[in-house]
Amino acid sequence: MKKLLILPLFLGGFLFAQSQADSLQFKKISDHILVKGEAYRDLTELTKGVGNRLSGSANYDKAVKWAEAKLREAGADKVWLQEVMVPVWVRGKESLHIKTGNGGWKSVKMLSLGNSEGTGGKDLTGEILMVNTFDEFKKLSENQVKGKIVFFNFEWRHDYVEPFKAYGEAGIYRRNAASEVAKKSGKAAIIRSLSSAFDDEPHTGSLRYEDNVVKVPAAAIGNHSADELAKLLKSQKVTAKLNSNCGMKADKLSYSVIGELTGKKDNSVIIAAGHLDSWDVGEGAHDDGSGIVQSIEVLRTFKRLGIQNNHTIRVICYANEENGVKGGYKYLEEVKKSGEKHLFAIESDAGGFSPRGIAMDMPQDKINQIKAWSNLFLPYGIYDFEKRHSGVDIGPLKQIGVPLAGLFPDPQRYFDIHHTHEDTLDKVNRRELLMGAIVLTQLVYMIDKNW
Amino acid sequence: MKKLLILPLFLGGFLFAQSQADSLQFKKISDHILVKGEAYRDLTELTKGVGNRLSGSANYDKAVKWAEAKLREAGADKVWLQEVMVPVWVRGKESLHIKTGNGGWKSVKMLSLGNSEGTGGKDLTGEILMVNTFDEFKKLSENQVKGKIVFFNFEWRHDYVEPFKAYGEAGIYRRNAASEVAKKSGKAAIIRSLSSAFDDEPHTGSLRYEDNVVKVPAAAIGNHSADELAKLLKSQKVTAKLNSNCGMKADKLSYSVIGELTGKKDNSVIIAAGHLDSWDVGEGAHDDGSGIVQSIEVLRTFKRLGIQNNHTIRVICYANEENGVKGGYKYLEEVKKSGEKHLFAIESDAGGFSPRGIAMDMPQDKINQIKAWSNLFLPYGIYDFEKRHSGVDIGPLKQIGVPLAGLFPDPQRYFDIHHTHEDTLDKVNRRELLMGAIVLTQLVYMIDKNW
């Protein structure tokens, strides 16, 4: 009887002591980052010193140099550049004007969608045909669409508590509108921006041309302009004049930037990641400067606090998330070649807002292991461990069975500024950004210790 | 055996059906507010149309008229003004300069603390004496302090995950510095602002003069200036020159604005509240325009959705939270006279940020009743039902045993802008503000239905 009692007591005591030790380590990480964290200073350098940094741009090359230096400075044992061929899309000058029967041309704020071909600098003029959904569009004959500029007026679902759900649903218009219009011989596509804001900011983002369709131009307009255009079109014909110089150039050699703390026990890898590229408007502050500087902070914090890492902790600043995901696929290819064992990967690419949870994309037994730590995370505002999308760049690693996760920050502000001129440093709050870095570091610490 | 089984099954089924119905009602409330909510439009009117609105100011009178009209427009059965005498503090022109031995005067950004007496428009000059804490100050003799301008350089605890804890600790310097300085014959007090930001914004806020002490002037400076001043003082004497015209005038008749939906079953009262006054800088957008427009949204949503309220749902736009809490005490006084039964009161006065929980200040059995609804709230991001401070204005109702609660929004950004020129509409995100209104409405709905 005595022996039977002692074992659970001993185990209970052991687990309690473990949890106490973890709780203290969590606090050390938090205290350190909140007071001495450099993620916000890093983000200031990246946004104000480098600026936006689309794949293939001169700014992206600057960002590579910056990330390389920053990882060395943070104390990485090893830093290297992973070569990857990336698409080079260039925007150039662009404009959209509309007019009704008797009026003059009126300028409309717009952004060509990423990867879109332009009008070659010539005016492309046509009558606007409005549809609200693809279902409506499918019912139209080729004759009805031919020669028209089609306006996809799909409304953002403001009623969703989770804006990512609205983004998911609206995303198909951004990606597919151009090809669908081309298939029915339309001239161009205009979409209502994927935006939760009640303003006139156009949101760019990538489209994908299907093979063997004409590459017609596509652009986004802001919610106010979309509302006005929709109203006009209810009572009269509206003509649009699009002029753009954007287009795809030849692929270019570029780089993901990788830095790591080599494992003290073995070389299996734990990834903390973000993407180094951004759209060519704004400063890529939330998307995804935040994820980059938070990931670097993970490595720096391990180093500064002298936490001994059992496994290799690898920070990846992925190339080309926005318009190709070439960095993510290249990394997978290299892992397949090297056969390096990967224990876990987490990406921060949902903005530098106050974190609420960890998005889980892994088998249930792994989810349960992480959920068992939830009491440790709760004092840091982390309560949500639901199955969700992890991250676009680490996504390919699912093919080789790596448990994937994503930092899940408060989502309410993101799609007001995502892919716009407004994604700038002043939209990022220092403490919110640091809280994200804290949670990433804490989770990497637990995985490193227990897996 | 059969009977024994049927009862729990029946009860279980009943409870499940109830919870399903509540869940649907929660969604209706959320859908309605996210799409048709007017809280952000109301906040635009209050911040841009009225502006900041310190007790006793002409703007406060405008705010009273605005709130009265707004509550009527929202569909209140009854709207009235509750008379209350409020203090009238006026800022006027003010400046602070410092100089070291051989240098010229250098201007320092500052704000007099609310309720502070000024220098009567004359230069008050004196050597600066720096202390970091009251403990240090206590060790100084009257001779050491006499004739000095004392700089309380108490550092904000950036390491706390909960900034309200840092605010609580730093708050005693703002409230008590002036009186402590006066007791040792100092000339004036300067404090490091109660600020989580790494900038130079001074934060005002009220001080309290003890009875029978000389009312020496007190002002706050921003973190950058405080850092610089502290650095200077380590190596040399620094003289300050304060000039301010602020001071307390005679009390004035003012009003809290109250609107209600009369109870359909009885007249016991459920309160949703905020405070209508703000500091005299910025626009009082987060503090507490947000709480006002969210509370009004509760009433409007009940009305628009045709939800039958059993009890009286009363929205209180309290007068004079910032520098006297006269509105809160007056309301208690009136309740004591009328004997009106109060079931529950909730205040929103921690900013219009994404809500995370409900701050609970009530007996454990009541806490448990609300916690039993936590699954309903979770899809709206509400997971925190801890014992916390509820709200300053409803606080006095604790004397008569009313269960008190507060909306608990994400706290990370609040003390960057609290009581500063920067508390403006652009710092409030529409969706975050509306999420707060949703949770307030859902909670009032549950209390009304079940208590």
PDB file of N, CA, C and O in Angstrom, chain A residues 69-101:
ATOM      1  N   ALA A  69      23.150  40.121 -41.362  1.00  0.00           N
ATOM      2  CA  ALA A  69      23.902  40.827 -40.313  1.00  0.00           C
ATOM      3  C   ALA A  69      23.187  40.721 -38.970  1.00  0.00           C
ATOM      4  O   ALA A  69      23.808  40.523 -37.914  1.00  0.00           O
ATOM      5  N   LYS A  70      21.880  40.846 -39.010  1.00  0.00           N
ATOM      6  CA  LYS A  70      21.079  40.845 -37.786  1.00  0.00           C
ATOM      7  C   LYS A  70      21.156  39.490 -37.085  1.00  0.00           C
ATOM      8  O   LYS A  70      21.269  39.417 -35.862  1.00  0.00           O
ATOM      9  N   LEU A  71      21.136  38.408 -37.850  1.00  0.00           N
ATOM     10  CA  LEU A  71      21.219  37.069 -37.259  1.00  0.00           C
ATOM     11  C   LEU A  71      22.600  36.818 -36.649  1.00  0.00           C
ATOM     12  O   LEU A  71      22.731  36.209 -35.591  1.00  0.00           O
ATOM     13  N   ARG A  72      23.614  37.320 -37.325  1.00  0.00           N
ATOM     14  CA  ARG A  72      24.969  37.199 -36.749  1.00  0.00           C
ATOM     15  C   ARG A  72      25.053  37.979 -35.440  1.00  0.00           C
ATOM     16  O   ARG A  72      25.526  37.475 -34.423  1.00  0.00           O
ATOM     17  N   GLU A  73      24.581  39.207 -35.484  1.00  0.00           N
ATOM     18  CA  GLU A  73      24.604  40.081 -34.312  1.00  0.00           C
ATOM     19  C   GLU A  73      23.810  39.461 -33.152  1.00  0.00           C
ATOM     20  O   GLU A  73      24.166  39.632 -31.983  1.00  0.00           O
ATOM     21  N   ALA A  74      22.730  38.742 -33.493  1.00  0.00           N
ATOM     22  CA  ALA A  74      21.902  38.124 -32.450  1.00  0.00           C
ATOM     23  C   ALA A  74      22.600  36.923 -31.819  1.00  0.00           C
ATOM     24  O   ALA A  74      22.163  36.411 -30.792  1.00  0.00           O
ATOM     25  N   GLY A  75      23.661  36.452 -32.455  1.00  0.00           N
ATOM     26  CA  GLY A  75      24.439  35.378 -31.849  1.00  0.00           C
ATOM     27  C   GLY A  75      24.283  34.013 -32.479  1.00  0.00           C
ATOM     28  O   GLY A  75      24.626  32.999 -31.860  1.00  0.00           O
ATOM     29  N   ALA A  76      23.818  33.969 -33.718  1.00  0.00           N
ATOM     30  CA  ALA A  76      23.650  32.667 -34.388  1.00  0.00           C
ATOM     31  C   ALA A  76      25.013  31.976 -34.532  1.00  0.00           C
ATOM     32  O   ALA A  76      26.028  32.621 -34.762  1.00  0.00           O
ATOM     33  N   ASP A  77      25.019  30.643 -34.368  1.00  0.00           N
ATOM     34  CA  ASP A  77      26.248  29.873 -34.567  1.00  0.00           C
ATOM     35  C   ASP A  77      26.610  29.816 -36.046  1.00  0.00           C
ATOM     36  O   ASP A  77      27.778  29.692 -36.416  1.00  0.00           O
ATOM     37  N   LYS A  78      25.572  29.894 -36.865  1.00  0.00           N
ATOM     38  CA  LYS A  78      25.761  29.698 -38.291  1.00  0.00           C
ATOM     39  C   LYS A  78      24.708  30.526 -39.007  1.00  0.00           C
ATOM     40  O   LYS A  78      23.544  30.544 -38.604  1.00  0.00           O
ATOM     41  N   VAL A  79      25.113  31.243 -40.034  1.00  0.00           N
ATOM     42  CA  VAL A  79      24.164  32.015 -40.846  1.00  0.00           C
ATOM     43  C   VAL A  79      24.476  31.727 -42.301  1.00  0.00           C
ATOM     44  O   VAL A  79      25.643  31.740 -42.694  1.00  0.00           O
ATOM     45  N   TRP A  80      23.465  31.445 -43.101  1.00  0.00           N
ATOM     46  CA  TRP A  80      23.733  31.252 -44.529  1.00  0.00           C
ATOM     47  C   TRP A  80      22.548  31.683 -45.376  1.00  0.00           C
ATOM     48  O   TRP A  80      21.449  31.896 -44.874  1.00  0.00           O
ATOM     49  N   LEU A  81      22.836  31.853 -46.648  1.00  0.00           N
ATOM     50  CA  LEU A  81      21.801  32.237 -47.604  1.00  0.00           C
ATOM     51  C   LEU A  81      21.423  31.002 -48.414  1.00  0.00           C
ATOM     52  O   LEU A  81      22.300  30.282 -48.881  1.00  0.00           O
ATOM     53  N   GLN A  82      20.150  30.772 -48.534  1.00  0.00           N
ATOM     54  CA  GLN A  82      19.702  29.639 -49.345  1.00  0.00           C
ATOM     55  C   GLN A  82      19.247  30.177 -50.702  1.00  0.00           C
ATOM     56  O   GLN A  82      18.292  30.961 -50.776  1.00  0.00           O
ATOM     57  N   GLU A  83      19.935  29.748 -51.741  1.00  0.00           N
ATOM     58  CA  GLU A  83      19.624  30.248 -53.089  1.00  0.00           C
ATOM     59  C   GLU A  83      18.247  29.796 -53.532  1.00  0.00           C
ATOM     60  O   GLU A  83      17.866  28.647 -53.314  1.00  0.00           O
ATOM     61  N   VAL A  84      17.537  30.708 -54.179  1.00  0.00           N
ATOM     62  CA  VAL A  84      16.226  30.357 -54.718  1.00  0.00           C
ATOM     63  C   VAL A  84      15.897  31.310 -55.867  1.00  0.00           C
ATOM     64  O   VAL A  84      16.147  32.513 -55.788  1.00  0.00           O
ATOM     65  N   MET A  85      15.412  30.738 -56.983  1.00  0.00           N
ATOM     66  CA  MET A  85      14.999  31.576 -58.113  1.00  0.00           C
ATOM     67  C   MET A  85      13.605  32.127 -57.807  1.00  0.00           C
ATOM     68  O   MET A  85      12.698  31.371 -57.465  1.00  0.00           O
ATOM     69  N   VAL A  86      13.456  33.436 -57.923  1.00  0.00           N
ATOM     70  CA  VAL A  86      12.152  34.050 -57.604  1.00  0.00           C
ATOM     71  C   VAL A  86      11.607  34.818 -58.796  1.00  0.00           C
ATOM     72  O   VAL A  86      12.370  35.308 -59.647  1.00  0.00           O
ATOM     73  N   PRO A  87      10.302  34.926 -58.874  1.00  0.00           N
ATOM     74  CA  PRO A  87       9.697  35.750 -59.926  1.00  0.00           C
ATOM     75  C   PRO A  87       9.975  37.219 -59.644  1.00  0.00           C
ATOM     76  O   PRO A  87      10.126  37.612 -58.489  1.00  0.00           O
ATOM     77  N   VAL A  88      10.057  37.998 -60.696  1.00  0.00           N
ATOM     78  CA  VAL A  88      10.273  39.437 -60.534  1.00  0.00           C
ATOM     79  C   VAL A  88       9.101  40.160 -61.172  1.00  0.00           C
ATOM     80  O   VAL A  88       8.966  40.212 -62.403  1.00  0.00           O
ATOM     81  N   TRP A  89       8.233  40.677 -60.324  1.00  0.00           N
ATOM     82  CA  TRP A  89       7.080  41.420 -60.822  1.00  0.00           C
ATOM     83  C   TRP A  89       7.298  42.896 -60.530  1.00  0.00           C
ATOM     84  O   TRP A  89       7.760  43.266 -59.449  1.00  0.00           O
ATOM     85  N   VAL A  90       7.021  43.718 -61.525  1.00  0.00           N
ATOM     86  CA  VAL A  90       7.256  45.157 -61.379  1.00  0.00           C
ATOM     87  C   VAL A  90       5.949  45.904 -61.629  1.00  0.00           C
ATOM     88  O   VAL A  90       5.210  45.571 -62.562  1.00  0.00           O
ATOM     89  N   ARG A  91       5.691  46.895 -60.769  1.00  0.00           N
ATOM     90  CA  ARG A  91       4.418  47.609 -60.877  1.00  0.00           C
ATOM     91  C   ARG A  91       4.479  48.729 -61.922  1.00  0.00           C
ATOM     92  O   ARG A  91       3.739  48.709 -62.887  1.00  0.00           O
ATOM     93  N   GLY A  92       5.342  49.688 -61.731  1.00  0.00           N
ATOM     94  CA  GLY A  92       5.366  50.841 -62.647  1.00  0.00           C
ATOM     95  C   GLY A  92       4.173  51.749 -62.442  1.00  0.00           C
ATOM     96  O   GLY A  92       3.415  51.588 -61.489  1.00  0.00           O
ATOM     97  N   LYS A  93       4.018  52.707 -63.364  1.00  0.00           N
ATOM     98  CA  LYS A  93       2.917  53.682 -63.271  1.00  0.00           C
ATOM     99  C   LYS A  93       1.584  53.001 -63.564  1.00  0.00           C
ATOM    100  O   LYS A  93       1.517  52.106 -64.401  1.00  0.00           O
ATOM    101  N   GLU A  94       0.556  53.464 -62.906  1.00  0.00           N
ATOM    102  CA  GLU A  94      -0.755  52.855 -63.160  1.00  0.00           C
ATOM    103  C   GLU A  94      -1.855  53.835 -62.803  1.00  0.00           C
ATOM    104  O   GLU A  94      -1.676  54.693 -61.933  1.00  0.00           O
ATOM    105  N   SER A  95      -2.968  53.712 -63.483  1.00  0.00           N
ATOM    106  CA  SER A  95      -4.113  54.577 -63.178  1.00  0.00           C
ATOM    107  C   SER A  95      -5.404  53.931 -63.650  1.00  0.00           C
ATOM    108  O   SER A  95      -5.414  53.096 -64.558  1.00  0.00           O
ATOM    109  N   LEU A  96      -6.473  54.318 -62.973  1.00  0.00           N
ATOM    110  CA  LEU A  96      -7.806  53.862 -63.379  1.00  0.00           C
ATOM    111  C   LEU A  96      -8.727  55.070 -63.359  1.00  0.00           C
ATOM    112  O   LEU A  96      -8.726  55.855 -62.405  1.00  0.00           O
ATOM    113  N   HIS A  97      -9.458  55.252 -64.439  1.00  0.00           N
ATOM    114  CA  HIS A  97     -10.456  56.326 -64.500  1.00  0.00           C
ATOM    115  C   HIS A  97     -11.792  55.714 -64.894  1.00  0.00           C
ATOM    116  O   HIS A  97     -11.833  54.697 -65.591  1.00  0.00           O
ATOM    117  N   ILE A  98     -12.849  56.343 -64.433  1.00  0.00           N
ATOM    118  CA  ILE A  98     -14.178  55.893 -64.877  1.00  0.00           C
ATOM    119  C   ILE A  98     -14.971  57.108 -65.351  1.00  0.00           C
ATOM    120  O   ILE A  98     -14.701  58.230 -64.945  1.00  0.00           O
ATOM    121  N   LYS A  99     -15.927  56.846 -66.234  1.00  0.00           N
ATOM    122  CA  LYS A  99     -16.872  57.926 -66.564  1.00  0.00           C
ATOM    123  C   LYS A  99     -18.230  57.349 -66.910  1.00  0.00           C
ATOM    124  O   LYS A  99     -18.358  56.215 -67.378  1.00  0.00           O
ATOM    125  N   THR A 100     -19.221  58.136 -66.623  1.00  0.00           N
ATOM    126  CA  THR A 100     -20.581  57.768 -67.010  1.00  0.00           C
ATOM    127  C   THR A 100     -20.877  58.514 -68.293  1.00  0.00           C
ATOM    128  O   THR A 100     -20.110  59.388 -68.717  1.00  0.00           O
ATOM    129  N   GLY A 101     -22.007  58.189 -68.904  1.00  0.00           N
ATOM    130  CA  GLY A 101     -22.364  58.682 -70.238  1.00  0.00           C
ATOM    131  C   GLY A 101     -21.965  60.120 -70.514  1.00  0.00           C
ATOM    132  O   GLY A 101     -21.197  60.403 -71.446  1.00  0.00           O
TER     133      GLY A 101
END
